[in-house]
Structure formats: structure tokens, C-alpha cells
PDB file of C-alpha atoms (C1' of nucleotides) in Angstrom:
ATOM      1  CA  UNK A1233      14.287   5.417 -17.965  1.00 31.00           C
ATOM      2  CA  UNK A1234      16.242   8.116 -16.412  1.00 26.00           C
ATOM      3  CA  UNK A1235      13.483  10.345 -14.540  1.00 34.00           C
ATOM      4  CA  UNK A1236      10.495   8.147 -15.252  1.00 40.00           C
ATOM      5  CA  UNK A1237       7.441   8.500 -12.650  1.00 40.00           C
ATOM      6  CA  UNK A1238       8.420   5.147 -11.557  1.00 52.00           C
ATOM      7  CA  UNK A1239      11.654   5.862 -10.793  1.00 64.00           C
ATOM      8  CA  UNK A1240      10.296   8.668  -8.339  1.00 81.00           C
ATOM      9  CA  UNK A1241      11.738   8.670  -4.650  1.00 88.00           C
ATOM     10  CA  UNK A1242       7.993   8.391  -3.710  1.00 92.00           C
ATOM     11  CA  UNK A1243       7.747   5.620  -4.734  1.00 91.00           C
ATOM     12  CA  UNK A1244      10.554   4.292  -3.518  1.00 93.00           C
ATOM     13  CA  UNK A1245       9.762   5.790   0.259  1.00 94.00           C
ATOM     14  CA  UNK A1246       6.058   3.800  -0.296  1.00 94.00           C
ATOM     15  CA  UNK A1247       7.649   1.341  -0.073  1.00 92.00           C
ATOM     16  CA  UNK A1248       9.462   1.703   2.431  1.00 94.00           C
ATOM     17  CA  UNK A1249       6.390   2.548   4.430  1.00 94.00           C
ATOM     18  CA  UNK A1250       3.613   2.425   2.173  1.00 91.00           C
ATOM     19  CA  UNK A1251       1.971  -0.315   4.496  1.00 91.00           C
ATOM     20  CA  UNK A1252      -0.682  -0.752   6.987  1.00 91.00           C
ATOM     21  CA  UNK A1253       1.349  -0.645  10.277  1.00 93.00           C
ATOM     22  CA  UNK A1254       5.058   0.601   9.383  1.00 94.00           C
ATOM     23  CA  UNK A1255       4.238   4.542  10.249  1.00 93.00           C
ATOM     24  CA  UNK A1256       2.712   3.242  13.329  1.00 92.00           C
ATOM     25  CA  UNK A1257       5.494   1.281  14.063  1.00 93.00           C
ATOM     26  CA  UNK A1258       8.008   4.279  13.678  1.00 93.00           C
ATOM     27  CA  UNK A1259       5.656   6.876  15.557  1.00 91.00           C
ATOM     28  CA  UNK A1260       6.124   4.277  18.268  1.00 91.00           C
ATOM     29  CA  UNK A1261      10.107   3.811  18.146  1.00 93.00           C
ATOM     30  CA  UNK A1262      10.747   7.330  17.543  1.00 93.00           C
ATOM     31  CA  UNK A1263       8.596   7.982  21.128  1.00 89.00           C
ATOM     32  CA  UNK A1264      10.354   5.558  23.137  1.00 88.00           C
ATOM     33  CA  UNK A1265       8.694   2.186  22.885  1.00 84.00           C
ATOM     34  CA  UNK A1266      11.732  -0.074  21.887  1.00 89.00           C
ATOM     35  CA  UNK A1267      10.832  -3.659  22.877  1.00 92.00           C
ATOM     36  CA  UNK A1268       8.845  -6.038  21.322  1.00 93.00           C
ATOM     37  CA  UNK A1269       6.186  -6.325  23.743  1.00 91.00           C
ATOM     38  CA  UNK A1270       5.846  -2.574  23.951  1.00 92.00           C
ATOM     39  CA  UNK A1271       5.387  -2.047  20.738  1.00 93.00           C
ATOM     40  CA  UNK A1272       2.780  -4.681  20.287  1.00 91.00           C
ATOM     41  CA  UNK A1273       0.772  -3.079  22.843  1.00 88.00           C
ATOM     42  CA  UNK A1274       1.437   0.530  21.576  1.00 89.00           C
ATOM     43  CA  UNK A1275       0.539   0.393  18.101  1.00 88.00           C
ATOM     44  CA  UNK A1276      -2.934  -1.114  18.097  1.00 72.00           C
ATOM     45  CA  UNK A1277      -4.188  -4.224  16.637  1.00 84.00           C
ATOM     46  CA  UNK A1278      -1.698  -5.473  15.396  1.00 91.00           C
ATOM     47  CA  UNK A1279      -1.162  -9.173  15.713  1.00 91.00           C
ATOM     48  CA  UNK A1280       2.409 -10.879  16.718  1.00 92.00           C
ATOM     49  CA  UNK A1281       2.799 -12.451  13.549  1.00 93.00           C
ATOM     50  CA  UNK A1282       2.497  -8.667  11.651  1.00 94.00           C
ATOM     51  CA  UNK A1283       4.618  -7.215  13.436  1.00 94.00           C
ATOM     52  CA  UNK A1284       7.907  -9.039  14.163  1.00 94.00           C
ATOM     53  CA  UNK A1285       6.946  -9.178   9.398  1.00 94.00           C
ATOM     54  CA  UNK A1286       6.967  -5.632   9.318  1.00 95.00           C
ATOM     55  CA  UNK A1287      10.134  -5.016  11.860  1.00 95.00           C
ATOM     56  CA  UNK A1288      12.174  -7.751   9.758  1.00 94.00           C
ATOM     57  CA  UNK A1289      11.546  -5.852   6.556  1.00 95.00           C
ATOM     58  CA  UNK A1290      12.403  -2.312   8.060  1.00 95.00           C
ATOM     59  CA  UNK A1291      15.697  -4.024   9.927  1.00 94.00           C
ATOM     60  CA  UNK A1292      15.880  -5.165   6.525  1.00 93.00           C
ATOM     61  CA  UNK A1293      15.664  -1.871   4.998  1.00 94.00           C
ATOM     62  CA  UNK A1294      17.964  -0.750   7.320  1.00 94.00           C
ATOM     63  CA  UNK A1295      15.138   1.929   8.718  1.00 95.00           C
ATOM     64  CA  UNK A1296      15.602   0.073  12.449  1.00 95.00           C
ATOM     65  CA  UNK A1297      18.166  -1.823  14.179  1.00 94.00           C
ATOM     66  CA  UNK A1298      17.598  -4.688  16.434  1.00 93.00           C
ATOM     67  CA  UNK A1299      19.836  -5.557  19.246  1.00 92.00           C
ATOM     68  CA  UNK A1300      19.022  -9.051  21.140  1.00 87.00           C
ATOM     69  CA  UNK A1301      20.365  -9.472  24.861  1.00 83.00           C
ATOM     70  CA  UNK A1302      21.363 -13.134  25.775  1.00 74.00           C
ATOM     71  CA  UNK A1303      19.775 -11.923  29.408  1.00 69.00           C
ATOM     72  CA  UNK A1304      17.249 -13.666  30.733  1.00 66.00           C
ATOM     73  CA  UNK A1305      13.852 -13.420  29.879  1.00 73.00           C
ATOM     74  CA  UNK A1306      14.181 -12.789  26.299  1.00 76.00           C
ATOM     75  CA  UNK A1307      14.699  -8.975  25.451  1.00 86.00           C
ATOM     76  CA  UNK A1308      15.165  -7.691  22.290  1.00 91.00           C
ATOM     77  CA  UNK A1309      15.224  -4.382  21.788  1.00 93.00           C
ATOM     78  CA  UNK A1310      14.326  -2.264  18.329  1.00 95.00           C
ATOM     79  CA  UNK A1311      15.475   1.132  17.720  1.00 95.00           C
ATOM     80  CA  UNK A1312      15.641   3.654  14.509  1.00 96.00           C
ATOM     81  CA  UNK A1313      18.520   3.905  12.769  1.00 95.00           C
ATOM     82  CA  UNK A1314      19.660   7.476  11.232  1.00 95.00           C
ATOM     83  CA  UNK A1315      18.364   6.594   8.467  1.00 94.00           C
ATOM     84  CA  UNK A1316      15.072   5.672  10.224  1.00 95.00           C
ATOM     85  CA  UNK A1317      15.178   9.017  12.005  1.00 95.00           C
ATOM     86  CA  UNK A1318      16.440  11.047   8.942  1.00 95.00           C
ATOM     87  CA  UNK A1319      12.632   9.436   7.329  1.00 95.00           C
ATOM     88  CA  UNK A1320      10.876  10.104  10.304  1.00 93.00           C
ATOM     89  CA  UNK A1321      12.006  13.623  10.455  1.00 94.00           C
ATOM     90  CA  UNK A1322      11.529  13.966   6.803  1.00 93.00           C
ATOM     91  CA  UNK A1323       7.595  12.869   7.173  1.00 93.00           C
ATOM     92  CA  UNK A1324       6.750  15.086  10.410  1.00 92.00           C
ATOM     93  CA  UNK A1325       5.681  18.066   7.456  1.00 94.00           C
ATOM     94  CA  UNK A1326       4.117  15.295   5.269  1.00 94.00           C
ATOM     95  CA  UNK A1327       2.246  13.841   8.906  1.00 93.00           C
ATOM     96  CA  UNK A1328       1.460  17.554   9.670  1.00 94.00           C
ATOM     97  CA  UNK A1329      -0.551  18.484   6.303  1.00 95.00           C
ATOM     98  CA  UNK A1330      -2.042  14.747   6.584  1.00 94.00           C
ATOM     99  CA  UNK A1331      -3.673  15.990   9.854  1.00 92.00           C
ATOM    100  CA  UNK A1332      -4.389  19.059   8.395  1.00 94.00           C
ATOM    101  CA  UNK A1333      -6.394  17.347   5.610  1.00 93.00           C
ATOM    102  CA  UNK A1334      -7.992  15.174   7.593  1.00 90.00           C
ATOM    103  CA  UNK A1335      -9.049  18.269   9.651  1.00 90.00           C
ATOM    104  CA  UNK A1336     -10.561  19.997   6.784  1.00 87.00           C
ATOM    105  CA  UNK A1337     -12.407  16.399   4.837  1.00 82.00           C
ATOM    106  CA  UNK A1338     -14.238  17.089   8.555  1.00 77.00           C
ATOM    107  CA  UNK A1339     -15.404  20.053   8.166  1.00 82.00           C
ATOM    108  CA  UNK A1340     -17.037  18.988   4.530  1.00 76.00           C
ATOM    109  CA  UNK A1341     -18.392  15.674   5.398  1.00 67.00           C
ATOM    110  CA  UNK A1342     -19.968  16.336   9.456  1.00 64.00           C
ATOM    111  CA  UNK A1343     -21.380  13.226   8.920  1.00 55.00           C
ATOM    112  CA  UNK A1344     -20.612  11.899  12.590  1.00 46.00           C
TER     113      UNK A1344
ATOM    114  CA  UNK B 247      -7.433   8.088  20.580  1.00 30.00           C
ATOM    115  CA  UNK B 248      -6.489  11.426  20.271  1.00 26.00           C
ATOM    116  CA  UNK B 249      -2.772  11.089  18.636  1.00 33.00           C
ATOM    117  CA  UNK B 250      -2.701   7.389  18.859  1.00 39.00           C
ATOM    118  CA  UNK B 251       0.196   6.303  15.825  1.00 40.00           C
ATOM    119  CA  UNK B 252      -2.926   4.852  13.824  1.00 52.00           C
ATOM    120  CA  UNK B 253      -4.338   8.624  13.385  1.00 64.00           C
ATOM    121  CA  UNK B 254      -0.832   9.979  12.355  1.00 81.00           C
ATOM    122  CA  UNK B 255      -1.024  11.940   9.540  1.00 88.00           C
ATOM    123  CA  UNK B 256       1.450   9.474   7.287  1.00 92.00           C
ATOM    124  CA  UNK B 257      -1.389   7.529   7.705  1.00 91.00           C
ATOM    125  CA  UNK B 258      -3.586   9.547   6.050  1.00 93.00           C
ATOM    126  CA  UNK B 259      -1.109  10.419   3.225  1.00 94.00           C
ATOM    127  CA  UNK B 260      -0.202   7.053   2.575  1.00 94.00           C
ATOM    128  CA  UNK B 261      -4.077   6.135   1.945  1.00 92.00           C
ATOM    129  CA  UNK B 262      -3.945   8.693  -0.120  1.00 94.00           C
ATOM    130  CA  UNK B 263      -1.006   8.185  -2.345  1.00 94.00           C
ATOM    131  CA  UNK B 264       0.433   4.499  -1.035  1.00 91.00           C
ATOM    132  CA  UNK B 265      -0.859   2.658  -4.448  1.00 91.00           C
ATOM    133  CA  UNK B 266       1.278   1.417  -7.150  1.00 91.00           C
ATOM    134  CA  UNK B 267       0.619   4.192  -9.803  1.00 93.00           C
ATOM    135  CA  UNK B 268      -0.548   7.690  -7.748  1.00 94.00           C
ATOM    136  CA  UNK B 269       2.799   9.185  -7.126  1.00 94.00           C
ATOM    137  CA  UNK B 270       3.460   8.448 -10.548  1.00 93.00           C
ATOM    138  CA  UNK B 271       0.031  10.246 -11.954  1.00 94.00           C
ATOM    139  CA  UNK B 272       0.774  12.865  -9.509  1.00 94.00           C
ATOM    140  CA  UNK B 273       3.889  13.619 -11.379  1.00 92.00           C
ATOM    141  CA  UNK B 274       2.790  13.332 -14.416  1.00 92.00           C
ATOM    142  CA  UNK B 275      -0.113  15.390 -13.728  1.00 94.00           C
ATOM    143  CA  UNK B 276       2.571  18.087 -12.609  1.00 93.00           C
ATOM    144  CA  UNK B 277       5.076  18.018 -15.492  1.00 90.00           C
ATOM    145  CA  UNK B 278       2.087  18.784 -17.816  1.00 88.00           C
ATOM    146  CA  UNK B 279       0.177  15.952 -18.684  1.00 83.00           C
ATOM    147  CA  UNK B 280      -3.421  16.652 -18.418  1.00 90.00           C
ATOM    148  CA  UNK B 281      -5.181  14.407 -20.888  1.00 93.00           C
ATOM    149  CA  UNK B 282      -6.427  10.586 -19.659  1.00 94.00           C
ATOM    150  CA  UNK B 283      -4.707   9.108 -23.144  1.00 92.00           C
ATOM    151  CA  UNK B 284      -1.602  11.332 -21.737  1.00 93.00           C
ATOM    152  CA  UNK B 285      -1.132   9.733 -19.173  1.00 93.00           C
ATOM    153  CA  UNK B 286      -1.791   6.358 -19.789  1.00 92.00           C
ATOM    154  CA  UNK B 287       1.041   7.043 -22.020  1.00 90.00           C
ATOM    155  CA  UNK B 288       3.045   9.197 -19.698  1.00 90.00           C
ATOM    156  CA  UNK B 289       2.667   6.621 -16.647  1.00 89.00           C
ATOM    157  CA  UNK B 290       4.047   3.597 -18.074  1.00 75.00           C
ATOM    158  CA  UNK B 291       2.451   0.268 -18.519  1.00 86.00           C
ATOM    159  CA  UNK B 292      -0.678   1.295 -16.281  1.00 92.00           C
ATOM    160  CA  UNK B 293      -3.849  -0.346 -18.020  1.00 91.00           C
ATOM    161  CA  UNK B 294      -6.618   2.067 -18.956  1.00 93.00           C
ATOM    162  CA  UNK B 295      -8.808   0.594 -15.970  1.00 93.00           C
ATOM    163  CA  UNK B 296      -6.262   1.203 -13.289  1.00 94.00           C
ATOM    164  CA  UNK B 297      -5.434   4.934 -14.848  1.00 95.00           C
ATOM    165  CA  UNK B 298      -9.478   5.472 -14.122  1.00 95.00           C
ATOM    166  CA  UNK B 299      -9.935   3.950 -11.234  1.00 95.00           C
ATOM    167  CA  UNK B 300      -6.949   5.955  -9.905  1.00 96.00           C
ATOM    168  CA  UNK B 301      -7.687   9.015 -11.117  1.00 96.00           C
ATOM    169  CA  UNK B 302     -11.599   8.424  -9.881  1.00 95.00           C
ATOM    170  CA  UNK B 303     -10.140   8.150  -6.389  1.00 95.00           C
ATOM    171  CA  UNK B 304      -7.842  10.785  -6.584  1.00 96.00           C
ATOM    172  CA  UNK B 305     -10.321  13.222  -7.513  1.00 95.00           C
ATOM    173  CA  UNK B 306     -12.920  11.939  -4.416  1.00 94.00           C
ATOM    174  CA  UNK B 307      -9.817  12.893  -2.232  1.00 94.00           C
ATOM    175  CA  UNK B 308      -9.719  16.094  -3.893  1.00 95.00           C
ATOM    176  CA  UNK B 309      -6.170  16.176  -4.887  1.00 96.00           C
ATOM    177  CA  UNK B 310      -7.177  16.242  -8.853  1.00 96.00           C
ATOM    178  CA  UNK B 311      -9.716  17.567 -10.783  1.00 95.00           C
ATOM    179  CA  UNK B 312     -11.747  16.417 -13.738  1.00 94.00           C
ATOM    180  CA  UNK B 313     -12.840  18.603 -16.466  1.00 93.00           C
ATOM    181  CA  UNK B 314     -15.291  17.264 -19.331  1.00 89.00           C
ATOM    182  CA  UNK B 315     -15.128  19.035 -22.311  1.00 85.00           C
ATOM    183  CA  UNK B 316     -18.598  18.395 -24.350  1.00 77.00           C
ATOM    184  CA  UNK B 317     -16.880  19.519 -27.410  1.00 71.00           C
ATOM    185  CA  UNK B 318     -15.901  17.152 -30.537  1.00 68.00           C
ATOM    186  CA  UNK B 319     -13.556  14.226 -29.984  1.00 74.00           C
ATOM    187  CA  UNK B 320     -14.296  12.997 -25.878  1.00 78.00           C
ATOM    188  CA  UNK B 321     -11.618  15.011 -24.251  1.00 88.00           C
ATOM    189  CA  UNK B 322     -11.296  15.380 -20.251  1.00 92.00           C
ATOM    190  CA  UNK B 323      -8.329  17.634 -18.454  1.00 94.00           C
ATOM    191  CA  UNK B 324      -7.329  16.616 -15.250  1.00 95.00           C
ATOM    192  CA  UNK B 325      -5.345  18.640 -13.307  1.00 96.00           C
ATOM    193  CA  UNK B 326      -3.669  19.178  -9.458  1.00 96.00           C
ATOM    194  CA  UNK B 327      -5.798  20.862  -7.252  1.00 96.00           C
ATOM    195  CA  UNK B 328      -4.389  23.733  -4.695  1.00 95.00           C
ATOM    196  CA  UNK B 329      -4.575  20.600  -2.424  1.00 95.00           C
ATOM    197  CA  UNK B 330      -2.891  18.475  -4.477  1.00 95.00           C
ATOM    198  CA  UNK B 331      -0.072  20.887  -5.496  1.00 95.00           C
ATOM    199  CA  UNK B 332       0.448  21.133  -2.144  1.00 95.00           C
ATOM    200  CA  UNK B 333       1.355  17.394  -1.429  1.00 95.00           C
ATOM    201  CA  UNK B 334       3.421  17.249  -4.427  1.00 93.00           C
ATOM    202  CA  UNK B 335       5.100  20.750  -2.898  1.00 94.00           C
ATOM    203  CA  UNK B 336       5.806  18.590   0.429  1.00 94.00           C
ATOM    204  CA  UNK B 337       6.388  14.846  -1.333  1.00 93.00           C
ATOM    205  CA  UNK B 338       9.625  16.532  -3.183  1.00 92.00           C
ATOM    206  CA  UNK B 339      12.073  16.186  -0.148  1.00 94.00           C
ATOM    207  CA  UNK B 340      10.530  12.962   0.785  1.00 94.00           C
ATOM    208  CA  UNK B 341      11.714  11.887  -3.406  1.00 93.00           C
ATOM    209  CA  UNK B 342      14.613  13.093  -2.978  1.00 94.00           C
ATOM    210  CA  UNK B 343      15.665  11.279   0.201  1.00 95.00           C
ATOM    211  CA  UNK B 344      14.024   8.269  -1.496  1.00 94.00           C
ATOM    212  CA  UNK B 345      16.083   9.061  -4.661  1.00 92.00           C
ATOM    213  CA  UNK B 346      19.336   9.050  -2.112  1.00 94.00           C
ATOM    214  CA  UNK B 347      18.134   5.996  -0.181  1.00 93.00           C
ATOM    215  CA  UNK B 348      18.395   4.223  -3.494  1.00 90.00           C
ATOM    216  CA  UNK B 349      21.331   6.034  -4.112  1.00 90.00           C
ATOM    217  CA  UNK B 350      23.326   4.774  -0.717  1.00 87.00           C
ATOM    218  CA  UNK B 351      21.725   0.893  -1.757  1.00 82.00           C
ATOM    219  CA  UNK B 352      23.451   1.042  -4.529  1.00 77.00           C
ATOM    220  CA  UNK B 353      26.394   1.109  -3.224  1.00 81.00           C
ATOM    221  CA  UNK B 354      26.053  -1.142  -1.005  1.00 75.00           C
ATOM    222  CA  UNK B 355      24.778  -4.390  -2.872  1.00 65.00           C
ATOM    223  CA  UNK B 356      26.421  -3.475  -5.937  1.00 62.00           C
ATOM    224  CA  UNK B 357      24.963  -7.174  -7.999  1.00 55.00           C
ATOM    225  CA  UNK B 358      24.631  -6.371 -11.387  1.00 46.00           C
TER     226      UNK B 358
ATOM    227  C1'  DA C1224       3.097 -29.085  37.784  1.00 67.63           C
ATOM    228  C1'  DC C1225       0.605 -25.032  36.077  1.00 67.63           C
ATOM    229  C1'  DC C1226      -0.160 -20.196  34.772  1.00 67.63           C
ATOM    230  C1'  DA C1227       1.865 -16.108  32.952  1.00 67.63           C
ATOM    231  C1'  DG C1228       5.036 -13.467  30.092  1.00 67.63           C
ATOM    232  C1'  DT C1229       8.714 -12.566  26.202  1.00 67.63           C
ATOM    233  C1'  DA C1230       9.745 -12.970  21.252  1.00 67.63           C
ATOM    234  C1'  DC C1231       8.894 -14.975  17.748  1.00 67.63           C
ATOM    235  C1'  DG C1232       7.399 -18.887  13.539  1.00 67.63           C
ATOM    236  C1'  DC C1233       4.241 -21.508  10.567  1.00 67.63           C
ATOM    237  C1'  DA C1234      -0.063 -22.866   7.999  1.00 67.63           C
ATOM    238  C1'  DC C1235      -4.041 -21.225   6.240  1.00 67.63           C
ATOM    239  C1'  DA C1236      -7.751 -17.862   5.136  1.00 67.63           C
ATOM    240  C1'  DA C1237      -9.671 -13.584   3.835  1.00 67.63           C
ATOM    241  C1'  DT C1238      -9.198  -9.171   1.881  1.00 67.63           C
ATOM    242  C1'  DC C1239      -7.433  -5.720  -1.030  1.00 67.63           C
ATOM    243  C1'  DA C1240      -4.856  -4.064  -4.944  1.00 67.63           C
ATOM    244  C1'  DT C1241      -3.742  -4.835  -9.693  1.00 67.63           C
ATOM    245  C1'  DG C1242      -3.869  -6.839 -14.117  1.00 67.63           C
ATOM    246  C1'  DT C1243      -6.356  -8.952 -18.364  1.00 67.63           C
ATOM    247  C1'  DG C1244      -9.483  -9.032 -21.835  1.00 67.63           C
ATOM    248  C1'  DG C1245     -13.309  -7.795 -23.281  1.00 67.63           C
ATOM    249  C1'  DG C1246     -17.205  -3.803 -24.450  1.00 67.63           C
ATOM    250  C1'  DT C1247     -19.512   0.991 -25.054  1.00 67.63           C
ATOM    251  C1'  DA C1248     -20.545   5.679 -27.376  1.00 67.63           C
ATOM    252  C1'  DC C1249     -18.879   8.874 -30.383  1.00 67.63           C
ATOM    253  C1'  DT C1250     -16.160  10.984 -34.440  1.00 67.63           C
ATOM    254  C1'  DG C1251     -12.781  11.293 -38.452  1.00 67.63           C
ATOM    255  C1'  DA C1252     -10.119   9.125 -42.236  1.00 67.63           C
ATOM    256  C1'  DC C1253     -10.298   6.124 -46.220  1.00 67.63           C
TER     257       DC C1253
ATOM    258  C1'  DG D1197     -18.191  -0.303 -43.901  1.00 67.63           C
ATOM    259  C1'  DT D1198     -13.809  -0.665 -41.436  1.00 67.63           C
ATOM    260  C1'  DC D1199      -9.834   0.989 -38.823  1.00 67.63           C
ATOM    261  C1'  DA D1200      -8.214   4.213 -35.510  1.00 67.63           C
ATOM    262  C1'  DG D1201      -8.559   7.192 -31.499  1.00 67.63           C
ATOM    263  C1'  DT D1202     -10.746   9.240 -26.991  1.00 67.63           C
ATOM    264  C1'  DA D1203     -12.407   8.113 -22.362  1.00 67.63           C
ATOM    265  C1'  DC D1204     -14.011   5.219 -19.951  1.00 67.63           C
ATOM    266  C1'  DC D1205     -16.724   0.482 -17.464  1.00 67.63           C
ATOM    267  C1'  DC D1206     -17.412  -4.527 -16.340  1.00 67.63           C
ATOM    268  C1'  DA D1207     -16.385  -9.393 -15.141  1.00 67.63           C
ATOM    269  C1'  DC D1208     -12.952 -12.191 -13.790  1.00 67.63           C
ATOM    270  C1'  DA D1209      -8.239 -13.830 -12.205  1.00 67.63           C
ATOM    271  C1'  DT D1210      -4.070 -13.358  -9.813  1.00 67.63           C
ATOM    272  C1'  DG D1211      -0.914 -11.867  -6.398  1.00 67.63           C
ATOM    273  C1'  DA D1212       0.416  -9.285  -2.421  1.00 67.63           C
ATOM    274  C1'  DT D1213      -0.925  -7.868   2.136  1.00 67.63           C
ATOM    275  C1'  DT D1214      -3.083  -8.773   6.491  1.00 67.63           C
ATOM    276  C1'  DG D1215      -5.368 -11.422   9.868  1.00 67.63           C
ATOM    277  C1'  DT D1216      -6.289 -15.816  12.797  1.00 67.63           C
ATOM    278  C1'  DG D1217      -5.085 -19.515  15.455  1.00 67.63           C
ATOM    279  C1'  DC D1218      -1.747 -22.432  17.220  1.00 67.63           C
ATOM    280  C1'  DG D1219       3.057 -23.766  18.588  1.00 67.63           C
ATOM    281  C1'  DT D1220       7.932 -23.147  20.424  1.00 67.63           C
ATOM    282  C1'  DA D1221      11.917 -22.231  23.841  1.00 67.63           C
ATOM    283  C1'  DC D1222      12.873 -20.220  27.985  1.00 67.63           C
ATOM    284  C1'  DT D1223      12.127 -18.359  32.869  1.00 67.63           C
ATOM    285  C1'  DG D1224       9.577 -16.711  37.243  1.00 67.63           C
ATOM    286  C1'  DG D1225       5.899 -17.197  40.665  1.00 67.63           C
ATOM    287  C1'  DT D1226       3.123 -20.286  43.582  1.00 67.63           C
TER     288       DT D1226
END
DNA sequence: ACCAGTACGCACAATCATGTGGGTACTGAC
DNA sequence: GTCAGTACCCACATGATTGTGCGTACTGGT
């Protein structure tokens, strides 16, 4: 069991993040959209219900922090903790050659 | 949508990679297992179907190869493509934070 | 009172990913 | 002929992930 596959911190990261909206989500906080409004309107399509899901689980995985003020019309605001920007850091090469790839599957399939 | 969070490359990896068993074939497939009955062994308790089906889509994405050998006994190599050998290159720091991620949990629910 | 906005929750449905249990075509050992 | 092994595929079932629609508690504007 020591060093199986499985046991692989890929795996471990997928699922972390290995979902539909989560690498939206942290694009988003790591640019500056913190509340939960924001982020609803900044990542896409997402639906209410998705989204405060996916925040719980990375608050959860301790990848964001959320900080509620009593104030007045509700505000809640999200934000990455180091560990969250310590991941996000660590994917900007792994986002890079995805665009790269993506780039270059263009090139072979102009079908468009 | 030019760099909306939806087109970020993690994206793109993640549909790549982000199943249950790819990381793990990746690995395999770079430690020097190159066989289909290999890796089925190699994997872990990944049903032949799955294996297939996995490898089939890894090779449409171009990160594996398949090689049919018409000789005796069925036999088929797979192996990492230059494009695959490069996402296993830049996955390794994103396994090793995951392995320290895991790591740091440890520590902190320590139930069992 | 009524509409709008913030930050969610809950029930239910559809979709996608995986798993299970078969089967195929071929060859070698016994 | 029968068992074992290689490299798969197919039909079906389950379970996890996502989506849809509706509801809540609270406040501001008119």
C-alpha cells in the first residue's frame, strides 16, 4: 500500500478539485470576487444551490475560509486560505499547458 | 469569453485526468507498465471494462498510445506520449503537495 | 403592502461515471 | 475437449454529481 497509484497526490488534489465548478470557483477568489453574490455571477451557470455545495466542501477542505458579518444585509464573505493559494499557485503551470493543449487540439480538429 | 474561469486551463486538465483511475494509469504507464493485463494488475481493483474504456479515452486525448502487435498471443503496448510525459512532468509537484495535504490532515484528525 | 436583493436550504430529477457479469476471438498446455 | 491467458466489448445497475424549482429570514425602496 505504501506508493500505490491510488495513493498518488493526484488523486488526492482531484479531489480536491476534480469537479465541475471548483477551479472556477478559485480562478474567481484568487481575482477578487469574495462574496457570494459575486461569485455566483462570475463563474457562469452555476446555480445557488451548487455553489454555496461546492464552497462548503472547499471551507471544508480547508482550501477557503468564510467569514460572515452580523451587518445588515447579509454579507458573507469567502476568501482562499494559504493553502487555497499554495494550490492555486501550484496549478497556474498545470492551467498554462491546459491552455496550451487546448491551443494545439485546435489546430488538429478546425472543425469550427 | 476569452479567459472566462470556465476556459481555464485546470479545466481542461481535469477533463482530462479528473476520473477515478487516469492518474493512476498514468503512473503506472510511467513506472513501466505497458501491457493492458499489466495494468489491470498494476492499477488495483479497476475492472477490465473501465481499464479500456480509460485507456480508449486517454489515447483520443493523445496522452497514450496504443500499439497492436499482430504477432502470437494478442499483445498491445501502451505507452505515454511526448504529451503525456509532459503532464505527468507537471502533475509531480501538484502529487506532492497532494501527498503533503494528506500529510498536514493527518495530523489534524488523527481518528484511527 | 409589494418588489428587489443577499445567502442560503430542501426535494426531486436527470446525467454522468463506475461497477458487475456476462461474451468474443485466438492460442498453448494437458 | 477443457482450462487458462490476452485484450477487449456489451447490456444493465448503481451511485455520485449536477441541475431545477421553490422556500426562508432579513432589509431597503416606494
Amino acid at each position: 500500500m505504501s506508493r500505490d497509484a491510488q495513493e498518488c497526490g493526484v488523486n488526492v488534489v482531484i479531489g480536491l478539485i476534480g469537479s465541475k465548478w471548483k477551479p472556477s470557483i478559485l480562478w474567481r477568489l484568487a481575482e477578487g470576487d469574495h462574496r457570494f453574490a459575486e461569485l455566483r455571477r462570475g463563474v457562469s451557470g452555476i446555480s445557488e444551490k451548487v455553489l454555496a455545495e461546492q464552497l462548503r466542501e472547499l471551507e471544508r477542505d480547508a482550501l477557503v475560509s468564510r467569514t460572515a458579518y452580523e451587518g445588515f444585509p447579509l454579507r458573507v464573505d469567502y476568501a482562499l486560505t494559504p493553502l487555497g493559494e499554495e494550490l492555486n499557485d501550484l496549478l497556474d503551470p498545470v492551467a498554462q499547458w491546459g491552455d496550451a493543449y487546448l491551443a494545439d487540439k485546435a489546430l488538429e480538429a478546425p472543425g469550427g
